[in-house]
PDB file as gemmi writes it, atoms N, CA and C in Angstrom:
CRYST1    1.000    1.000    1.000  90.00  90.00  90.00 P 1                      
ATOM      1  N   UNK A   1       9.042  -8.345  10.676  1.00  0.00           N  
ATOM      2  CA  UNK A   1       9.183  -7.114   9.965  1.00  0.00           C  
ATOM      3  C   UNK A   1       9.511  -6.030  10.983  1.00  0.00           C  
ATOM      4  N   UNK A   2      10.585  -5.229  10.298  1.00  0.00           N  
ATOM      5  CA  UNK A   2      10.898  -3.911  11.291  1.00  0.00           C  
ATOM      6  C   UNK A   2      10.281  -2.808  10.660  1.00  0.00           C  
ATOM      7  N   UNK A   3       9.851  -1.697  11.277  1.00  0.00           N  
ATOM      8  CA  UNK A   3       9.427  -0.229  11.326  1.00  0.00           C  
ATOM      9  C   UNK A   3       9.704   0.554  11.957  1.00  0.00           C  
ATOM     10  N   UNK A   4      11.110   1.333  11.034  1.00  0.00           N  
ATOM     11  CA  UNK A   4      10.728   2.447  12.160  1.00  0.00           C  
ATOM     12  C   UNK A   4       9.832   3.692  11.675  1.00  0.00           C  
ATOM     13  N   UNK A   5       9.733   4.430  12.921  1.00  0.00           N  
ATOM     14  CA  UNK A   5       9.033   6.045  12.745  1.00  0.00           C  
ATOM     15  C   UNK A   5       9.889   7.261  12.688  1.00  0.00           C  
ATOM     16  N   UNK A   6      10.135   7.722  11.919  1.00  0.00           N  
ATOM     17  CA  UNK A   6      11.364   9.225  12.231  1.00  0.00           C  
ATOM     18  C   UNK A   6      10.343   9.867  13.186  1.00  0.00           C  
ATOM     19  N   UNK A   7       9.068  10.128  12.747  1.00  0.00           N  
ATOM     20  CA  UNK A   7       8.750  11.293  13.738  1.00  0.00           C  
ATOM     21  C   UNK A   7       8.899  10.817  15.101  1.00  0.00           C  
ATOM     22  N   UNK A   8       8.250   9.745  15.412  1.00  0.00           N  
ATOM     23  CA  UNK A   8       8.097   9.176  17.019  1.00  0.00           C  
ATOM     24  C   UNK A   8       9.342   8.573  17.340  1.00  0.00           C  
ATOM     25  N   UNK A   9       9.930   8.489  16.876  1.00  0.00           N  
ATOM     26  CA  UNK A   9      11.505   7.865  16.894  1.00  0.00           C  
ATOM     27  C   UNK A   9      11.431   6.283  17.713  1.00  0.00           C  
ATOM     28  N   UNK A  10      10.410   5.646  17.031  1.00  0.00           N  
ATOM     29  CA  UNK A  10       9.919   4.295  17.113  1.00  0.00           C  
ATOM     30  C   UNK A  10      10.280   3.587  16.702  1.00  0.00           C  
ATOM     31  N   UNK A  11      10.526   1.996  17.242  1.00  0.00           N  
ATOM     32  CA  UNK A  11      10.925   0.901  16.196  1.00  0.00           C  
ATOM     33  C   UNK A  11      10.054  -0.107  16.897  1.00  0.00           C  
ATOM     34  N   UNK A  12       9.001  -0.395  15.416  1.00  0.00           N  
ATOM     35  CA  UNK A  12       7.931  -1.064  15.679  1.00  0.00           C  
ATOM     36  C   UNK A  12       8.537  -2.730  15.092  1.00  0.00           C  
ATOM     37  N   UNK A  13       7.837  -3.551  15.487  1.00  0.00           N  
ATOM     38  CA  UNK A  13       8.025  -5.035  15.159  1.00  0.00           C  
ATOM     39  C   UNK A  13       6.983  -5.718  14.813  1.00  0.00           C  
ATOM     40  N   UNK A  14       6.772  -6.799  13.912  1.00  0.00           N  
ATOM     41  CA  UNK A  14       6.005  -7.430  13.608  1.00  0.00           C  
ATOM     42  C   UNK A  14       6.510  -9.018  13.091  1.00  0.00           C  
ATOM     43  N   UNK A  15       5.937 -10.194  13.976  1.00  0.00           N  
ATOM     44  CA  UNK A  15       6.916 -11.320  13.336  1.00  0.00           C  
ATOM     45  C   UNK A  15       5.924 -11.690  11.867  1.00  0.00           C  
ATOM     46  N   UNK A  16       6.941 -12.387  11.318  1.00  0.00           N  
ATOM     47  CA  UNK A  16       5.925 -13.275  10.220  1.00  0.00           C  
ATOM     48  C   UNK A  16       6.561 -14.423  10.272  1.00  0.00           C  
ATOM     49  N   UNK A  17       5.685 -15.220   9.594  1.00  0.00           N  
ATOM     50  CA  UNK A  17       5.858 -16.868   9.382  1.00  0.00           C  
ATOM     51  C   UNK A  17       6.841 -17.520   8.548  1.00  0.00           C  
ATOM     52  N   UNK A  18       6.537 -16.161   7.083  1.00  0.00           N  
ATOM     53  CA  UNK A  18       7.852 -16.915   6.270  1.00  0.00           C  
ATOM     54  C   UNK A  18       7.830 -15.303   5.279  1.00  0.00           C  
ATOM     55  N   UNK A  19       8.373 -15.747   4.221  1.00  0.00           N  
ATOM     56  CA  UNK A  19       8.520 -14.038   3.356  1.00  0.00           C  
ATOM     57  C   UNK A  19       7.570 -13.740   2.322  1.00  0.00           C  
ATOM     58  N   UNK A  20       6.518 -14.742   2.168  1.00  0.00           N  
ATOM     59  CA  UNK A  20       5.736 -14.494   1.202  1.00  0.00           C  
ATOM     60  C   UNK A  20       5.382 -13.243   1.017  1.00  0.00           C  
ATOM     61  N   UNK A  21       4.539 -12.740  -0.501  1.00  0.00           N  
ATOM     62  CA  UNK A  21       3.866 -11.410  -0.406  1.00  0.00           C  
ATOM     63  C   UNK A  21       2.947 -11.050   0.386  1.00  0.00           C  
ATOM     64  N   UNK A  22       1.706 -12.170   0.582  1.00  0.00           N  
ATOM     65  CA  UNK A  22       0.745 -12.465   1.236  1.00  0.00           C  
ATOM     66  C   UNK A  22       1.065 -11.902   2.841  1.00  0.00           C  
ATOM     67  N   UNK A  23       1.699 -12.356   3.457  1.00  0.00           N  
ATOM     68  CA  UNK A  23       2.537 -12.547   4.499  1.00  0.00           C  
ATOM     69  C   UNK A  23       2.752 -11.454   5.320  1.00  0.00           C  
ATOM     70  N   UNK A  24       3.855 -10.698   4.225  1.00  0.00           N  
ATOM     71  CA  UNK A  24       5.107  -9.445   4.519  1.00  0.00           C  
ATOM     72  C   UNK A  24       3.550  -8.327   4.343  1.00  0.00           C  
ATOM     73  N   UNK A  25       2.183  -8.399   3.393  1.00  0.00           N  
ATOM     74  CA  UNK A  25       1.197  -7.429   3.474  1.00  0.00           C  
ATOM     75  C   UNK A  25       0.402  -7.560   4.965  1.00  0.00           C  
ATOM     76  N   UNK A  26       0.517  -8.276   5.037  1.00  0.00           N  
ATOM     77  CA  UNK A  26      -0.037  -8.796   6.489  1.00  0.00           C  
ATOM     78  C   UNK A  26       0.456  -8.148   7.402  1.00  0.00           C  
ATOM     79  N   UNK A  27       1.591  -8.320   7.691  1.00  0.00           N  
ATOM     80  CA  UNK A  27       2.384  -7.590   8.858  1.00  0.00           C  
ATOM     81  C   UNK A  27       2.700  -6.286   8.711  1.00  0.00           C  
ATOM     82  N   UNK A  28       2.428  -5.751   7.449  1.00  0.00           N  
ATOM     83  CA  UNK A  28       2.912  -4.460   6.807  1.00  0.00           C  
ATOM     84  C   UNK A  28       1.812  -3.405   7.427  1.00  0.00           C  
ATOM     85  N   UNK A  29       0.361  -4.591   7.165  1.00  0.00           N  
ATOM     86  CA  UNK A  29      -1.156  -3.945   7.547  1.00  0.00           C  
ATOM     87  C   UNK A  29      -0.950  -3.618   8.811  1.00  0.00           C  
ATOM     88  N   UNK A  30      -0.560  -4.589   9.423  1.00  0.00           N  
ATOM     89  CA  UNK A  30      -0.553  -4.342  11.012  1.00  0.00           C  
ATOM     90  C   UNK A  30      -0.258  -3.415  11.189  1.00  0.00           C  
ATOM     91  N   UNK A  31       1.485  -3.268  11.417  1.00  0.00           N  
ATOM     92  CA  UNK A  31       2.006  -1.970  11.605  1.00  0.00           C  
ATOM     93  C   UNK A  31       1.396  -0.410  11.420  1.00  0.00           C  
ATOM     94  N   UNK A  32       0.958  -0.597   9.695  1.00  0.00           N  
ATOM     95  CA  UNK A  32       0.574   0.525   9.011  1.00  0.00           C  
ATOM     96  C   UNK A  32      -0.831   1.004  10.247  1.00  0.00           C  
ATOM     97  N   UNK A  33      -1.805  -0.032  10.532  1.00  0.00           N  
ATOM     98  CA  UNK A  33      -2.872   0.387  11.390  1.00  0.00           C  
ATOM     99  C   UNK A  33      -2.596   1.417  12.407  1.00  0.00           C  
ATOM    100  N   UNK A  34      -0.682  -0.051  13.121  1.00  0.00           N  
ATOM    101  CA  UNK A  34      -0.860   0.469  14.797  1.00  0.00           C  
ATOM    102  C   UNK A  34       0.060   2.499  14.355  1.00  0.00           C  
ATOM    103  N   UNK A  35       0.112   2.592  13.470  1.00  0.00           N  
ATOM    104  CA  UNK A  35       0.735   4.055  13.047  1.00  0.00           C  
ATOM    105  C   UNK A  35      -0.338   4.943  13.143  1.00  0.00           C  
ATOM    106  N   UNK A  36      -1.296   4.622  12.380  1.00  0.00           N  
ATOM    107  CA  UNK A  36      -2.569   5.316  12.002  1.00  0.00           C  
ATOM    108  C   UNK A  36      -3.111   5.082  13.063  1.00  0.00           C  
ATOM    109  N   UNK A  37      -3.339   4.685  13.992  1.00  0.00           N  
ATOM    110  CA  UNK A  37      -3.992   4.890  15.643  1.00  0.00           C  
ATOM    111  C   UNK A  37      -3.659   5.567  16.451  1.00  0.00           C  
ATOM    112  N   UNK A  38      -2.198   5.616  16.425  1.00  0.00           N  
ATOM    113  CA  UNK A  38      -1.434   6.537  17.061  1.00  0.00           C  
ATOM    114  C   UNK A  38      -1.425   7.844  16.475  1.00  0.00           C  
ATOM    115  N   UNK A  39      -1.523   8.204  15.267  1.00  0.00           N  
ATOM    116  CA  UNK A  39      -1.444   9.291  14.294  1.00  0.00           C  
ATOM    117  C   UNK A  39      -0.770   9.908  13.373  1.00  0.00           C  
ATOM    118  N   UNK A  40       0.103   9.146  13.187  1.00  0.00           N  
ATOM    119  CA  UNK A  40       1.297   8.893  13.142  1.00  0.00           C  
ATOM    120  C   UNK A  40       0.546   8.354  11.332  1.00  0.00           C  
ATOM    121  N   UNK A  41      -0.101   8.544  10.458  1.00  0.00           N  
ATOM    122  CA  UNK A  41      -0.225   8.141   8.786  1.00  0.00           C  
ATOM    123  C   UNK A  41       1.347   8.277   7.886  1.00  0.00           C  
ATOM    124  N   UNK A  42       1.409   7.265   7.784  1.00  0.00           N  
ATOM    125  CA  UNK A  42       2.936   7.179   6.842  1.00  0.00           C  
ATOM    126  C   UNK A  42       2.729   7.829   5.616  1.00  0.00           C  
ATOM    127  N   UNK A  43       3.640   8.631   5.031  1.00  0.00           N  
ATOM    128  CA  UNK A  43       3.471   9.177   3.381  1.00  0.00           C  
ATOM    129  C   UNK A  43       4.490   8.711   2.449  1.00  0.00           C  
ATOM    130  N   UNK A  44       6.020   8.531   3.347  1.00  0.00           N  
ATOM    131  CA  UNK A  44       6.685   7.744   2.576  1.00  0.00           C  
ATOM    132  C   UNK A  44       7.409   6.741   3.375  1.00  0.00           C  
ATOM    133  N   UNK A  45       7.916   5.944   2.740  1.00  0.00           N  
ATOM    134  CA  UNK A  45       8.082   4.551   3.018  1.00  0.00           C  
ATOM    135  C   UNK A  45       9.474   3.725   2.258  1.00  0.00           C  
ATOM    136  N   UNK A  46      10.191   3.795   2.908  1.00  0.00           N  
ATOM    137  CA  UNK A  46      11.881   2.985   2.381  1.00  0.00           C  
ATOM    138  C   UNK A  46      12.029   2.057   2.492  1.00  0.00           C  
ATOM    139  N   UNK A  47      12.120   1.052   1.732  1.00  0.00           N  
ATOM    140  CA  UNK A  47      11.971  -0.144   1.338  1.00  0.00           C  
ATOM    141  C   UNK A  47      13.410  -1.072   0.964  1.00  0.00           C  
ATOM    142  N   UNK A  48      13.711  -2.481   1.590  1.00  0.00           N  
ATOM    143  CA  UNK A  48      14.834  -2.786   0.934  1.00  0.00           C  
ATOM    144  C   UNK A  48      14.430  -3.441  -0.303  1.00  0.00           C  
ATOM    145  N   UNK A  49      15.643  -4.005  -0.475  1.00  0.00           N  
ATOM    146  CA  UNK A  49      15.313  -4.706  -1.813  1.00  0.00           C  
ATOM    147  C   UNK A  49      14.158  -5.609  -2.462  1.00  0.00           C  
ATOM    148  N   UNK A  50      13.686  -6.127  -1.294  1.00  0.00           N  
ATOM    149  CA  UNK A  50      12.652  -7.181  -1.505  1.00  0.00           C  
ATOM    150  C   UNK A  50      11.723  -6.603  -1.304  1.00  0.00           C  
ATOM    151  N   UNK A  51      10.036  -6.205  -1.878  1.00  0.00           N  
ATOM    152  CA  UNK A  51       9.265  -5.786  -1.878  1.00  0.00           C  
ATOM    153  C   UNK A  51       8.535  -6.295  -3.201  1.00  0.00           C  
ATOM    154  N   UNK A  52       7.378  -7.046  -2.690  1.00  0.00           N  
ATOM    155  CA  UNK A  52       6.266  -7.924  -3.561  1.00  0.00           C  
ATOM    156  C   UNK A  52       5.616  -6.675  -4.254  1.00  0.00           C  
ATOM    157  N   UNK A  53       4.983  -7.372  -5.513  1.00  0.00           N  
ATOM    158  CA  UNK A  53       4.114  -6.444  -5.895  1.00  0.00           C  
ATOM    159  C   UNK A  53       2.523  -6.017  -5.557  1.00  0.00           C  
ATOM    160  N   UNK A  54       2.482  -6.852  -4.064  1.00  0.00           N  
ATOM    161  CA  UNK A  54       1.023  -6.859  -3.244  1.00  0.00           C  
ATOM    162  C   UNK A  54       1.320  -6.138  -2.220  1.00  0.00           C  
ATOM    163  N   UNK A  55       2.537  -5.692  -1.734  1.00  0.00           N  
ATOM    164  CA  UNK A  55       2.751  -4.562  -0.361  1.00  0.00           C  
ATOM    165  C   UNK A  55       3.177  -3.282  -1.269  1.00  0.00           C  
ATOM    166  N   UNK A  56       3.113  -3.337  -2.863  1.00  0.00           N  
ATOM    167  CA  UNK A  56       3.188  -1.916  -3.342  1.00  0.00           C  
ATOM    168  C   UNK A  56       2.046  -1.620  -3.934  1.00  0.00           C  
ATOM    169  N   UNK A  57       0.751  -2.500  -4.254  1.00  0.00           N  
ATOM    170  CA  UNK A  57      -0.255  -2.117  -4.362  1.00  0.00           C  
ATOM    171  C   UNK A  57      -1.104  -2.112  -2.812  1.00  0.00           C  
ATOM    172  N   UNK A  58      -0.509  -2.469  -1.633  1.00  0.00           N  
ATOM    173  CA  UNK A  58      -1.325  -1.932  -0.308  1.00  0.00           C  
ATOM    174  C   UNK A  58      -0.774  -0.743  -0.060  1.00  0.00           C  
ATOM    175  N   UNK A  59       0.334  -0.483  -0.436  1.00  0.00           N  
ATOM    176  CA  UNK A  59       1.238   1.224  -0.202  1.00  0.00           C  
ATOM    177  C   UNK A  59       0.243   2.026  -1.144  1.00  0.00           C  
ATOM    178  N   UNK A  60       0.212   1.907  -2.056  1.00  0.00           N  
ATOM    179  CA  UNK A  60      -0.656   3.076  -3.528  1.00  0.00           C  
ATOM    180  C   UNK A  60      -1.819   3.125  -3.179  1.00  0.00           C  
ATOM    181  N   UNK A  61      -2.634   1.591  -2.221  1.00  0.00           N  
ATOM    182  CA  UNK A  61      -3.554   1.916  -1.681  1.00  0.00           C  
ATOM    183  C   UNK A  61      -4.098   2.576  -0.865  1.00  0.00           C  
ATOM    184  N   UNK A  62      -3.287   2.887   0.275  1.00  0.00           N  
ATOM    185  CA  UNK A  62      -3.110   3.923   1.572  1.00  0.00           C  
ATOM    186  C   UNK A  62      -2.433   4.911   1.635  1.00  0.00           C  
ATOM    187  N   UNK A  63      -2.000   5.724   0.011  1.00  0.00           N  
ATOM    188  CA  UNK A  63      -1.595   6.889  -0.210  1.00  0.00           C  
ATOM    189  C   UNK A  63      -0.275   6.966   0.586  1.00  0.00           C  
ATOM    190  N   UNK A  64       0.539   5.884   0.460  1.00  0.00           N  
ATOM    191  CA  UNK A  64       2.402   5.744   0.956  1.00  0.00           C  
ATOM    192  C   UNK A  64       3.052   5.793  -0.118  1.00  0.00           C  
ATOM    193  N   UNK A  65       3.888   6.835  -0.169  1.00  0.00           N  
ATOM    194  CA  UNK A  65       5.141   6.575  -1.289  1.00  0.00           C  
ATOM    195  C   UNK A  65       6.120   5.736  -1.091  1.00  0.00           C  
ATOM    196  N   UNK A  66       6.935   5.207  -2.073  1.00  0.00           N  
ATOM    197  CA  UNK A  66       7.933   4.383  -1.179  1.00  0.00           C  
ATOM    198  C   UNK A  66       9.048   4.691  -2.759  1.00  0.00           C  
TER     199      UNK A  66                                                      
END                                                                             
């Protein structure tokens, strides 16, 4: 999974195993953490086409629009 940051002008990485929902929330968590450590709290969030309906209930969960 790629991330970038507009503000920090970052491009974060995260591998995964395969594309599941399970999976893509997993690596999504990661990222989302290593943001929120840095300070960096995401509010919105651009998404391609593929997006499970378990990384848009972890987005609604952590107050991310997408």
């Amino acid at each position: 999974m790629i991330l970038y940051d507009y503000n920090s002008n970052h491009v974060f990485a995260q591998p995964m195993k395969n594309r599941q929902g399970p999976t893509i929330v997993e690596a999504y968590a990661i990222l989302h953490k290593r943001l929120c450590t840095a300070g960096l709290k995401p509010r919105l969030q651009r998404l391609d086409n593929e997006c499970s309906k378990l990384l848009k209930e972890f987005m609604h969960a952590n107050d991310v629009d997408f």
